[in-house]
Amino acid sequence: MTDAVSGELPVELVGVNKWFGAFHALKDIDLRVREGERIVVCGPSGSGKSTMIRCINQLERHQEGTIRIHGRAYGRDLRENDAIRREIGMVFQSVNLFPHLTVLENCTFALTWVRQMPKQEAEDLAMEFLARVRIPEQARKYPLQLSGGQQQRVAIARALCVRPKIMLFDEPTSSLDPEMINEVLDTMVELAESGITMLVVTHEMGFARKVADRVIFMDQGEIVEEAPPEIFFASPRFDRTRLFLSQVL
Amino acid sequence: MSEVVSRDTPLAGQPPAEIFRPRPPRAAPASTLGVQGWVRQNMFSSIPNALVTVLGIWIVYAFFDTILTWAVGNAVWEAANRRECLDKVGRSGACWPGVIAWIPNLIYGLYPKDQVWRINLAGLVLVLWALPLWLPRVQSKALIGLSLVLLFPLLVSYFFLGGEKGVIWSALIALGLAGFLWALLTAATETVSGLSFSRFAVAALGAGGGSDAARRNGQLAALLALYVVAFIAVQALSLSFVPTRVWGGLFLTLVISGIGIAFSLPAGIVLALGRRSRMPLISLLCTVFIELFRSVPLITILFMFNTMLPLFLPVGVEVNQLLRAIVAVCLFASAYMAEVIRGGLQAIPRGQYEAASAMGLGFWQATGLVIMPQALKIMIPTIVGNFIGLFKDTTLVSIIGLFDLLSMSRAVAEDTRWLGLFLEPFFFITMIYFVVCFTMSQYSLNLEQRLSAGERR
């Protein structure tokens, strides 16, 4: 808390607790993410890693503690919460493209309806990001006409269109066929090199080694261990982390 | 890039890989292709199947042979009364002159003959108003469709009813007429120039060069001018009063079912959202309404509204009988529609709402732009099925003394000249019901195909 720039941290969680009914899903989570930092969150299923990510853009509401995005804390004011979460882009495991809209319309959707950008301008911007994920030629197709990997790349472009300052990835490759995982990971690596703040929940340890500034291991709703990848993979402190790594590597 | 994150690197020291060449596809066996192949596979694949096919063809033939012999082959087309028909062919052929003589009544009920043009005109207005929805160059289709649903009833209520119109009703009728004129003009200007009517008017008058505000005022002025023209036209128009008691036949059936259909969809959407609401009171109210109206037969609701509603109203206040029937049908249909829509909403994955929400869309935007379009699309067959059911259910209003298509067809048999002529009018209205319902179901199929463009690979 003595950090002078603490108010300007992109993401800051202080003493966050979350229950689903009686189940204690997040226990006293403290997390401080610096500008441009790339964090990989891993852990067994049910460890609370997705819940934590989803709390950061308030898809799940936490019951105790404070979550601040660039110094602004989520509270009771829903409009303020909506304004805060507009700085955050999210990519889901289940992709969640809108099947009734074309790829291009998916990308311009938030620009048109949330930012009220004129149609032509929004389309130009969307095409720019579709080019960045290398599928501009699919712009007029519908999501279900694309492969799983292409869909997830469109989802990344869609999230980037509103120029978020923070990107959240919730197991973006877990629902994909093995042959399509790399094209999505490559896109994410490129994104990481652009300097955006990223929080990625994933089991892709190769990705963590390559791009993460910090790896966080969670179990039973707690952050067990956090360390830079070289230390995390070489000499994990806890037996629980070692057991997990022995299973996924 | 890809070798950096590549998860599986091939092991060194393996023998050089062989090259995999996929086999070219072969043509399917000839016996499974073409009409012959289809017939053989689907109709005569085994001896029992062949027998069933032959039996089926024979049943279809026998059925249509009997019907057609009666309805066409042995039918009488010209006769003064039923006696003449019976003398000619007995009961082996249909007696159509009775139906033909009654066609005006089957369609318009007891509506005064010299006023029937008003109904026809309303039909023409409906067709013209809806026509731009199918014209490819028209852009304001959503607005035209909305104006049709909201404003058409205002206009035709006067066509149908006529009589004294106060200032408020005049204003509403004028709104309807203005809407109609706007739809036609917009369809015309958009086809010609790509501009909606109000924009076109501003551009044509040379006011387009001004500021945005000036242009907007110009557009408003154009719409206002249209309304004034419509208001003056409505003032000049004077139609005689036709009480709803003489409305009947297909006309009445279409009025009741049309209003029921137009009302039940939006009301069903509101009720379905209400039932899923997290606010307990709203959810409870909607659930109680839906379950109450779904658990009671339509005929009971019609009776309740017809006989019991007056008991609850203050003395002297009388609600038109047709209106009571329409309200009953609307409430009943909305309850059913609500459950259909809720089914559709249930089928949309939670992730869709989360994705919209993560983009910063509020509840209403996410529901209106993401969830509802998908829910309505997957429920099209069921929604249209409900519409068809509603259209046929309106026959129940005959029980409370309204002369819909069904009651009119029974009235033929009470005409002294055509005494006892039941079968032919029934056959005739069966055809009418079939044509209307079949058209609806075909349109729904067509709509489904057009909207499922995104699912085709």
XYZ file of C-alpha atoms in Angstrom:
706
model
C 0.000 0.000 0.000
C 2.996 2.263 0.286
C 3.423 2.213 -3.466
C 3.124 5.785 -4.678
C 1.277 4.825 -7.874
C -1.077 2.403 -6.137
C -4.111 4.431 -7.212
C -3.172 4.037 -10.852
C -2.660 0.291 -10.972
C -4.701 -1.182 -13.814
C -6.057 -3.946 -11.584
C -5.971 -4.143 -7.845
C -7.756 -6.688 -5.651
C -7.713 -6.181 -1.899
C -9.094 -8.809 0.478
C -11.627 -10.104 -2.053
C -13.987 -12.836 -0.862
C -16.667 -14.528 -2.903
C -19.208 -17.187 -1.991
C -21.518 -19.210 -4.241
C -24.244 -19.973 -1.728
C -22.342 -21.569 1.137
C -19.311 -22.431 -1.002
C -16.342 -20.169 -0.356
C -15.005 -19.634 -3.885
C -12.428 -16.880 -3.320
C -10.603 -16.473 -0.027
C -8.944 -13.138 0.801
C -7.522 -12.565 -2.653
C -4.899 -9.814 -2.891
C -3.536 -9.074 -6.337
C -1.809 -6.037 -7.803
C -1.249 -5.886 -11.533
C 1.104 -3.264 -12.974
C 0.649 -1.418 -16.250
C 1.531 -3.665 -19.195
C 2.068 -6.684 -16.993
C 1.199 -10.124 -18.376
C -0.083 -12.535 -15.808
C -0.920 -16.193 -16.303
C -3.271 -17.768 -13.783
C -3.273 -21.534 -13.484
C -4.587 -24.140 -11.120
C -6.827 -27.204 -10.964
C -10.485 -26.868 -11.959
C -12.604 -25.410 -9.208
C -9.652 -23.514 -7.787
C -11.361 -20.149 -8.310
C -9.178 -18.859 -11.156
C -12.098 -18.218 -13.523
C -14.141 -16.715 -10.718
C -11.327 -14.303 -9.929
C -11.042 -13.212 -13.562
C -14.809 -12.834 -13.803
C -14.868 -10.718 -10.658
C -12.391 -8.332 -12.261
C -15.019 -7.263 -14.798
C -17.907 -7.966 -12.438
C -19.511 -10.801 -14.369
C -19.537 -12.178 -10.832
C -20.062 -9.850 -7.920
C -17.782 -10.317 -4.950
C -19.183 -9.988 -1.459
C -16.200 -8.677 0.472
C -13.129 -6.661 -0.362
C -12.337 -4.072 -3.007
C -11.602 -4.375 -6.710
C -10.129 -1.260 -8.322
C -9.583 -0.726 -12.035
C -7.251 2.215 -12.643
C -8.107 3.431 -9.183
C -11.897 3.259 -9.613
C -13.592 0.742 -7.328
C -16.699 -1.243 -8.211
C -19.635 -0.326 -6.031
C -23.402 -0.236 -5.955
C -23.774 2.209 -8.838
C -24.443 -0.046 -11.852
C -23.803 2.716 -14.394
C -20.430 3.450 -12.843
C -19.663 -0.293 -12.884
C -20.581 -0.458 -16.578
C -18.314 2.520 -17.237
C -15.407 0.839 -15.398
C -15.779 -2.494 -17.184
C -15.666 -0.773 -20.581
C -11.909 -0.480 -20.074
C -11.692 -4.261 -19.934
C -11.910 -6.677 -22.849
C -12.759 -10.288 -22.230
C -12.283 -13.505 -24.200
C -14.250 -16.540 -23.071
C -13.632 -20.264 -23.133
C -16.993 -20.687 -24.880
C -16.094 -17.922 -27.393
C -19.591 -16.375 -27.176
C -19.630 -14.674 -30.548
C -23.143 -13.544 -31.471
C -24.271 -16.159 -34.016
C -26.977 -13.955 -35.565
C -24.466 -11.288 -36.602
C -21.640 -11.456 -39.137
C -18.029 -11.429 -38.011
C -17.784 -7.741 -38.887
C -21.024 -6.890 -37.088
C -19.772 -8.749 -34.036
C -16.703 -6.528 -34.024
C -18.535 -3.249 -34.605
C -21.282 -4.146 -32.123
C -19.853 -2.480 -29.033
C -18.517 0.461 -31.047
C -21.960 1.147 -32.487
C -24.136 0.516 -29.456
C -21.876 1.510 -26.563
C -19.594 4.139 -28.104
C -22.109 5.434 -30.692
C -19.435 5.481 -33.378
C -20.599 6.132 -36.974
C -20.976 2.932 -38.991
C -18.204 3.520 -41.532
C -15.657 4.500 -38.898
C -16.560 1.469 -36.769
C -16.197 -0.871 -39.749
C -12.803 0.534 -40.669
C -11.590 0.070 -37.126
C -13.017 -3.448 -36.947
C -11.325 -4.398 -40.225
C -8.047 -3.142 -38.829
C -8.324 -5.498 -35.851
C -9.559 -8.387 -37.990
C -6.447 -7.885 -40.086
C -4.388 -8.002 -36.914
C -5.781 -11.432 -36.026
C -5.293 -12.408 -39.712
C -8.886 -13.058 -40.784
C -10.036 -9.919 -42.621
C -11.286 -12.084 -45.513
C -13.888 -13.743 -43.266
C -15.523 -10.454 -42.247
C -18.820 -11.034 -44.073
C -19.263 -14.606 -42.879
C -21.258 -15.719 -39.868
C -19.370 -17.073 -36.833
C -20.694 -20.621 -37.214
C -19.184 -20.772 -40.699
C -15.683 -20.438 -39.209
C -13.490 -22.983 -37.481
C -13.147 -22.914 -33.708
C -9.727 -21.288 -33.842
C -10.907 -18.610 -36.264
C -13.907 -17.920 -34.041
C -11.702 -17.395 -31.023
C -9.478 -15.024 -33.026
C -12.571 -13.058 -34.036
C -13.533 -12.943 -30.356
C -10.111 -11.478 -29.577
C -10.517 -8.883 -32.340
C -13.998 -8.065 -31.056
C -12.679 -7.476 -27.555
C -9.826 -5.319 -28.881
C -12.067 -3.098 -31.028
C -13.109 -0.907 -28.127
C -9.415 -0.365 -27.321
C -9.498 -1.762 -23.791
C -6.584 -1.086 -21.480
C -6.848 -4.525 -19.892
C -7.535 -7.882 -21.531
C -8.903 -10.888 -19.650
C -8.691 -14.394 -21.129
C -10.697 -17.152 -19.480
C -9.232 -20.427 -20.775
C -9.332 -19.224 -24.388
C -7.958 -22.453 -25.867
C -9.639 -25.081 -23.679
C -12.602 -25.659 -25.966
C -10.564 -25.848 -29.176
C -9.386 -28.795 -31.243
C -5.645 -29.412 -30.684
C -4.759 -28.317 -34.223
C -6.303 -24.877 -33.646
C -4.769 -24.031 -30.293
C -1.540 -22.652 -31.707
C -3.147 -20.116 -34.046
C -4.947 -18.608 -31.056
C -1.869 -18.692 -28.854
C 0.164 -16.991 -31.590
C -2.384 -14.190 -31.731
C -2.148 -13.818 -27.963
C 1.644 -13.726 -28.065
C 1.528 -10.916 -30.609
C -0.964 -9.097 -28.438
C 1.301 -9.510 -25.418
C 4.153 -7.928 -27.375
C 1.992 -4.837 -27.976
C 2.245 -3.979 -24.279
C -1.383 -4.292 -23.182
C -2.098 -5.469 -19.624
C -3.182 -9.104 -19.774
C -4.584 -11.626 -17.314
C -4.783 -15.097 -18.806
C -6.316 -18.173 -17.222
C -4.821 -21.100 -19.102
C -3.271 -24.531 -18.879
C -0.884 -23.763 -21.736
C 2.377 -23.749 -19.813
C 4.369 -23.115 -22.996
C 2.518 -19.839 -23.351
C 3.156 -18.984 -19.694
C 6.888 -19.615 -20.112
C 7.045 -17.505 -23.231
C 5.082 -14.387 -22.334
C 4.167 -14.239 -18.648
C 5.775 -11.692 -16.360
C 4.258 -13.509 -13.441
C 2.556 -16.872 -12.997
C -0.085 -17.275 -10.331
C -1.080 -20.669 -9.013
C -4.445 -20.982 -7.302
C -6.047 -23.801 -5.336
C -9.170 -23.980 -3.162
C -9.960 -20.317 -3.745
C -6.563 -19.038 -2.627
C -3.519 -17.712 -4.392
C -0.981 -20.348 -3.389
C 2.048 -19.057 -5.188
C 3.041 -16.243 -7.502
C 6.405 -15.934 -9.168
C 8.092 -15.076 -12.469
C 7.905 -18.071 -14.814
C 11.561 -19.000 -14.626
C 11.314 -19.368 -10.845
C 7.779 -20.749 -10.903
C 8.618 -23.629 -13.209
C 12.142 -24.299 -11.929
C 11.648 -24.181 -8.177
C 8.068 -23.912 -6.975
C 7.836 -23.322 -3.244
C 4.812 -25.424 -2.334
C 4.258 -29.159 -2.678
C 0.761 -28.419 -4.106
C 2.277 -26.430 -6.966
C 4.800 -29.172 -7.654
C 2.044 -31.793 -7.805
C 0.047 -29.634 -10.230
C 3.033 -28.944 -12.458
C 3.954 -32.609 -12.547
C 0.489 -33.287 -13.960
C 0.257 -30.573 -16.601
C 3.798 -30.450 -17.920
C 6.038 -17.409 -34.498
C 4.381 -20.765 -34.281
C 7.516 -22.708 -33.461
C 7.946 -20.608 -30.340
C 4.739 -21.714 -28.696
C 4.464 -25.011 -30.523
C 3.620 -27.619 -27.940
C 4.900 -30.725 -29.641
C 8.288 -30.644 -31.237
C 9.045 -33.772 -33.289
C 11.734 -35.944 -31.788
C 15.096 -35.878 -33.456
C 16.611 -39.037 -34.842
C 13.433 -40.493 -36.333
C 13.517 -42.036 -39.829
C 12.373 -39.569 -42.572
C 8.562 -39.299 -42.620
C 6.529 -40.959 -45.358
C 4.221 -38.691 -47.314
C 0.508 -39.189 -46.658
C -1.628 -38.938 -49.811
C -5.422 -38.995 -49.262
C -7.341 -41.252 -51.674
C -9.488 -39.453 -54.267
C -13.239 -39.730 -53.540
C -15.231 -42.228 -55.645
C -18.719 -41.680 -57.110
C -21.634 -43.098 -55.103
C -23.221 -46.336 -56.442
C -25.572 -45.539 -59.348
C -28.500 -47.391 -57.755
C -28.658 -44.799 -54.959
C -28.760 -41.738 -57.239
C -31.523 -39.945 -59.135
C -35.286 -40.400 -58.995
C -35.046 -44.127 -59.585
C -32.531 -44.555 -56.805
C -34.642 -42.496 -54.428
C -37.807 -44.476 -55.223
C -36.020 -47.761 -54.817
C -34.381 -46.774 -51.539
C -37.367 -45.102 -49.933
C -40.439 -46.847 -51.316
C -39.532 -50.357 -52.463
C -36.507 -51.311 -50.391
C -38.134 -54.558 -49.169
C -41.328 -56.561 -49.790
C -43.187 -55.194 -46.704
C -42.146 -51.653 -47.668
C -43.380 -52.166 -51.216
C -46.724 -53.433 -49.872
C -47.081 -50.420 -47.579
C -46.285 -48.117 -50.496
C -48.922 -49.698 -52.715
C -51.496 -49.652 -49.914
C -50.725 -46.005 -49.151
C -51.110 -44.965 -52.776
C -54.425 -46.825 -52.961
C -55.763 -45.086 -49.807
C -54.761 -41.648 -51.083
C -56.368 -42.409 -54.448
C -59.610 -43.694 -52.906
C -59.850 -40.670 -50.594
C -59.348 -38.046 -53.273
C -61.478 -39.929 -55.766
C -64.445 -39.875 -53.369
C -63.988 -36.230 -52.388
C -63.513 -35.007 -55.947
C -66.474 -36.982 -57.269
C -68.653 -35.344 -54.638
C -67.204 -31.835 -54.813
C -66.634 -31.570 -58.565
C -67.762 -34.573 -60.573
C -71.361 -34.902 -59.397
C -71.696 -31.356 -58.091
C -74.555 -29.021 -59.003
C -73.514 -25.465 -59.839
C -76.807 -23.861 -60.719
C -80.038 -24.191 -58.762
C -82.577 -21.906 -57.120
C -82.830 -23.855 -53.881
C -81.750 -27.047 -52.175
C -84.767 -29.011 -53.411
C -83.578 -28.582 -56.994
C -80.124 -29.855 -56.083
C -81.548 -32.940 -54.386
C -83.826 -33.634 -57.365
C -80.855 -33.508 -59.731
C -78.203 -35.619 -57.981
C -79.521 -36.515 -54.549
C -76.766 -36.610 -51.973
C -74.055 -37.950 -54.259
C -72.911 -34.480 -55.322
C -72.303 -31.120 -53.674
C -74.898 -28.365 -53.912
C -72.733 -25.284 -54.500
C -75.351 -22.641 -55.410
C -76.235 -22.305 -51.728
C -72.636 -21.528 -50.833
C -72.216 -19.195 -53.787
C -75.304 -17.231 -52.797
C -73.951 -16.928 -49.287
C -70.348 -16.018 -50.129
C -70.812 -12.280 -49.401
C -72.208 -13.147 -45.982
C -69.532 -15.744 -45.292
C -66.905 -13.108 -45.947
C -68.465 -9.911 -44.568
C -71.145 -11.174 -42.168
C -74.180 -8.898 -42.037
C -72.115 -5.801 -42.845
C -74.311 -3.489 -45.000
C -73.806 -4.412 -48.664
C -73.318 -0.808 -49.775
C -70.591 -0.319 -47.144
C -68.546 -3.440 -47.865
C -66.107 -1.361 -49.931
C -64.768 0.014 -46.637
C -63.539 -3.429 -45.626
C -62.041 -3.997 -49.066
C -60.337 -0.630 -48.910
C -58.868 -1.521 -45.511
C -57.551 -4.747 -47.043
C -55.994 -2.780 -49.887
C -54.396 -0.358 -47.418
C -52.951 -3.311 -45.515
C -51.430 -4.784 -48.663
C -49.997 -1.459 -49.838
C -48.614 -0.689 -46.372
C -46.958 -4.103 -46.080
C -45.675 -4.171 -49.664
C -42.544 -2.007 -49.042
C -41.359 -4.679 -46.589
C -40.608 -6.892 -49.590
C -39.098 -4.233 -51.841
C -35.328 -4.681 -51.920
C -34.349 -1.010 -52.141
C -36.393 0.140 -49.165
C -34.178 0.716 -46.116
C -36.630 1.831 -43.425
C -38.259 -1.593 -43.293
C -38.228 -1.786 -39.500
C -39.943 1.597 -39.175
C -42.510 0.783 -41.844
C -43.257 -2.551 -40.157
C -43.599 -0.861 -36.794
C -45.860 1.859 -38.214
C -47.992 -0.875 -39.785
C -48.497 -2.711 -36.507
C -49.088 0.409 -34.414
C -50.913 2.791 -36.760
C -52.863 0.569 -39.171
C -55.421 -0.348 -36.454
C -56.015 3.368 -35.755
C -56.848 4.040 -39.381
C -59.006 1.019 -40.100
C -60.927 1.237 -36.831
C -62.718 4.185 -38.439
C -63.134 2.417 -41.779
C -64.828 -0.484 -40.032
C -66.840 1.365 -37.413
C -67.494 4.813 -38.868
C -69.924 7.215 -37.221
C -69.288 10.240 -35.037
C -65.628 10.965 -34.405
C -64.548 13.314 -31.635
C -61.385 15.403 -31.730
C -59.213 12.772 -30.056
C -60.370 9.969 -32.314
C -59.932 12.223 -35.360
C -56.374 12.936 -34.274
C -55.684 9.200 -33.929
C -57.252 8.362 -37.285
C -55.174 11.125 -38.853
C -52.088 9.606 -37.234
C -52.970 6.317 -38.891
C -53.495 7.969 -42.271
C -50.285 9.984 -41.915
C -48.435 6.760 -41.098
C -49.836 5.136 -44.226
C -48.895 8.096 -46.419
C -45.440 8.222 -44.841
C -44.873 4.519 -45.525
C -45.885 4.893 -49.186
C -43.858 8.066 -49.722
C -40.794 6.652 -47.979
C -41.010 3.484 -50.057
C -41.186 5.653 -53.187
C -38.393 8.093 -52.306
C -36.081 5.357 -51.039
C -36.580 3.363 -54.217
C -35.815 6.415 -56.317
C -33.127 8.227 -54.327
C -32.213 6.128 -51.279
C -33.473 8.870 -48.946
C -36.416 8.518 -46.565
C -39.411 10.768 -47.179
C -38.487 13.484 -44.671
C -34.844 13.650 -45.834
C -35.969 13.643 -49.445
C -38.398 16.506 -48.789
C -35.664 18.578 -47.154
C -33.238 17.861 -49.990
C -35.845 18.613 -52.660
C -36.717 21.951 -51.095
C -33.057 22.918 -51.052
C -32.806 23.159 -47.282
C -30.176 20.427 -47.119
C -27.234 22.812 -47.098
C -27.921 24.127 -43.595
C -26.690 22.909 -40.240
C -27.665 19.587 -38.695
C -30.231 21.308 -36.504
C -31.801 23.097 -39.466
C -31.993 19.833 -41.365
C -33.625 18.091 -38.429
C -36.162 20.883 -38.102
C -36.842 20.643 -41.830
C -37.487 16.913 -41.504
C -39.828 17.469 -38.572
C -41.664 20.142 -40.568
C -42.107 17.708 -43.463
C -43.608 15.095 -41.153
C -45.828 17.693 -39.501
C -47.057 18.896 -42.895
C -47.919 15.302 -43.746
C -49.901 14.990 -40.524
C -51.805 18.224 -41.209
C -52.736 16.989 -44.682
C -53.899 13.715 -43.156
C -55.921 15.540 -40.490
C -57.709 17.681 -43.058
C -58.428 14.595 -45.157
C -59.871 12.809 -42.113
C -62.079 15.810 -41.325
C -63.439 15.695 -44.872
C -64.141 11.985 -44.617
C -67.488 10.959 -43.186
C -68.562 7.327 -42.938
C -71.856 5.989 -41.621
C -71.896 4.074 -38.343
C -71.826 0.271 -38.591
C -72.353 -1.390 -35.198
C -70.052 -4.314 -34.366
C -73.121 -6.518 -33.919
C -73.399 -6.854 -37.721
C -69.696 -7.591 -38.237
C -69.167 -11.185 -39.146
C -67.765 -13.903 -41.341
C -64.150 -14.094 -42.427
C -63.869 -10.351 -41.778
C -64.650 -10.774 -38.078
C -62.369 -13.802 -37.806
C -59.518 -11.776 -39.301
C -60.194 -8.792 -37.015
C -60.146 -10.895 -33.857
C -57.182 -13.050 -34.808
C -55.258 -10.128 -36.314
C -55.532 -8.107 -33.132
C -54.789 -11.205 -31.073
C -51.637 -11.928 -33.083
C -50.405 -8.330 -33.107
C -50.992 -8.008 -29.367
C -49.831 -11.391 -28.137
C -46.256 -11.224 -29.457
C -45.143 -8.017 -27.691
C -47.222 -8.845 -24.618
C -45.729 -12.339 -24.551
C -42.209 -10.883 -24.727
C -42.943 -8.558 -21.797
C -44.509 -11.371 -19.744
C -41.641 -13.769 -20.483
C -39.034 -11.211 -19.447
C -41.123 -10.425 -16.381
C -41.298 -14.054 -15.377
C -37.520 -14.393 -15.651
C -36.964 -11.125 -13.797
C -34.935 -11.200 -10.614
C -37.398 -8.811 -8.995
C -39.644 -11.152 -6.997
C -42.868 -9.130 -7.211
C -42.748 -8.688 -10.994
C -41.777 -12.307 -11.491
C -44.616 -13.472 -9.231
C -47.231 -11.293 -10.956
C -46.208 -12.472 -14.422
C -46.074 -16.108 -13.351
C -49.518 -15.915 -11.745
C -50.993 -14.261 -14.853
C -49.427 -16.792 -17.221
C -50.348 -19.849 -15.180
C -53.873 -18.588 -14.534
C -54.688 -17.981 -18.179
C -52.951 -21.121 -19.359
C -54.819 -23.346 -16.945
C -58.270 -22.222 -18.076
C -59.855 -23.142 -21.423
C -60.319 -20.234 -23.817
C -64.023 -20.871 -23.906
C -64.267 -20.371 -20.139
C -62.364 -17.109 -20.386
C -64.692 -15.939 -23.164
C -67.725 -16.760 -21.005
C -66.199 -15.019 -18.016
C -65.495 -11.862 -19.960
C -68.856 -11.957 -21.660
C -71.142 -12.609 -18.711
C -69.186 -11.794 -15.586
C -67.255 -8.685 -16.569
C -70.409 -6.493 -16.674
C -71.077 -7.488 -13.063
C -67.812 -5.868 -11.992
C -68.330 -2.672 -13.956
C -70.307 0.291 -12.627
C -73.952 0.439 -13.667
C -74.400 2.132 -17.027
C -70.877 1.419 -18.261
C -71.131 -1.040 -21.071
C -68.214 -2.598 -22.864
C -68.848 -3.662 -26.408
C -69.290 -7.425 -26.742
C -66.743 -7.726 -29.537
C -64.232 -5.766 -27.472
C -64.762 -8.136 -24.554
C -64.111 -11.131 -26.809
C -60.995 -9.496 -28.272
C -59.599 -8.695 -24.821
C -60.215 -12.275 -23.706
C -58.484 -13.700 -26.802
C -55.551 -11.287 -26.416
C -54.922 -12.158 -22.761
C -55.211 -15.876 -23.440
C -52.870 -15.726 -26.429
C -50.321 -13.595 -24.553
C -50.065 -16.154 -21.767
C -49.301 -18.900 -24.273
C -46.918 -16.716 -26.240
C -45.066 -15.812 -23.034
C -44.200 -19.452 -22.433
C -43.047 -19.894 -26.035
C -40.769 -16.869 -25.764
C -39.497 -18.040 -22.382
C -38.588 -21.359 -23.986
C -36.596 -19.446 -26.592
C -34.852 -17.344 -23.963
C -33.993 -20.495 -22.023
C -32.219 -21.912 -25.074
C -29.778 -19.007 -25.396
C -26.533 -19.820 -23.566
C -25.689 -17.646 -20.582
C -22.414 -16.770 -22.271
C -24.233 -14.639 -24.844
C -25.531 -12.380 -22.125
C -22.136 -12.356 -20.414
C -20.354 -11.375 -23.625
C -22.761 -8.484 -24.176
C -22.455 -7.505 -20.562
C -18.642 -7.621 -20.668
C -18.787 -5.159 -23.587
C -20.579 -2.687 -21.346
C -24.116 -3.206 -22.640
C -26.871 -2.794 -20.089
C -29.656 -5.307 -19.511
C -32.106 -3.851 -22.033
C -29.531 -3.464 -24.794
C -28.202 -6.990 -24.237
C -31.730 -8.397 -24.208
C -33.003 -6.414 -27.183
C -29.966 -6.716 -29.435
C -28.407 -10.056 -28.550
C -30.753 -12.363 -26.671
C -34.202 -11.612 -28.086
C -33.330 -11.771 -31.811
C -31.819 -15.224 -31.297
C -34.636 -16.424 -29.045
C -37.328 -15.287 -31.489
C -35.469 -16.848 -34.395
C -35.273 -20.309 -32.905
C -38.896 -20.110 -31.808
C -40.318 -19.052 -35.213
C -41.967 -22.445 -35.887
C -43.610 -22.467 -32.453
C -44.604 -18.806 -32.617
C -46.255 -19.252 -36.007
C -47.791 -22.477 -34.722
C -49.356 -20.412 -31.947
C -50.614 -17.859 -34.460
C -52.237 -20.633 -36.479
C -53.789 -22.055 -33.316
C -55.067 -18.617 -32.370
C -56.588 -18.093 -35.807
C -58.509 -21.344 -35.492
C -59.410 -20.788 -31.839
C -61.343 -17.666 -32.790
C -64.115 -20.012 -33.929
C -64.971 -20.251 -30.215
C -66.385 -16.727 -30.224
C -69.394 -18.189 -32.013
C -70.375 -19.598 -28.613
C -70.890 -16.142 -27.150
C -72.992 -14.999 -30.078
C -70.502 -13.408 -32.463
C -70.939 -14.323 -36.107
C -67.479 -15.412 -37.146
C -66.770 -17.520 -40.210
C -67.922 -20.732 -38.526
C -71.251 -19.352 -37.266
C -71.954 -17.791 -40.651
C -71.448 -21.141 -42.340
C -73.996 -22.708 -39.997
C -76.429 -19.910 -40.765
C -76.621 -21.124 -44.370
C -78.465 -24.246 -43.220
C -81.108 -22.071 -41.568
C -81.878 -20.134 -44.741
C -85.302 -21.374 -45.881
C -84.086 -21.834 -49.441
C -81.054 -23.876 -48.413
C -82.495 -25.553 -45.354
C -80.186 -28.277 -44.027
C -77.219 -27.370 -46.232
C -74.417 -28.081 -43.721
C -71.742 -30.005 -45.523
C -71.012 -27.668 -48.432
C -70.508 -24.489 -46.360
C -68.295 -26.456 -43.967
C -66.265 -27.736 -46.885
C -65.937 -24.184 -48.181
C -64.768 -22.649 -44.907
C -62.452 -25.602 -44.353
C -60.761 -24.555 -47.576
C -60.533 -20.945 -46.367
C -59.022 -21.998 -43.036
C -56.622 -24.317 -44.830
C -55.447 -21.650 -47.268
C -54.856 -19.071 -44.515
C -53.123 -21.460 -42.125
C -51.060 -23.156 -44.824
C -49.911 -19.751 -46.067
C -48.809 -18.827 -42.551
C -46.905 -22.074 -42.112
C -45.202 -21.759 -45.500
C -44.237 -18.188 -44.711
C -42.748 -19.351 -41.438
C -40.661 -21.968 -43.253
C -39.494 -19.336 -45.693
C -38.623 -16.943 -42.874
C -36.704 -19.678 -41.071
C -34.640 -20.419 -44.145
C -33.815 -16.787 -44.784
C -32.850 -16.124 -41.172
C -30.767 -19.257 -40.757
C -28.207 -17.972 -43.266
C -25.643 -17.893 -40.445
C -25.983 -21.572 -39.685
C -25.377 -22.801 -43.187
C -21.810 -23.765 -43.878
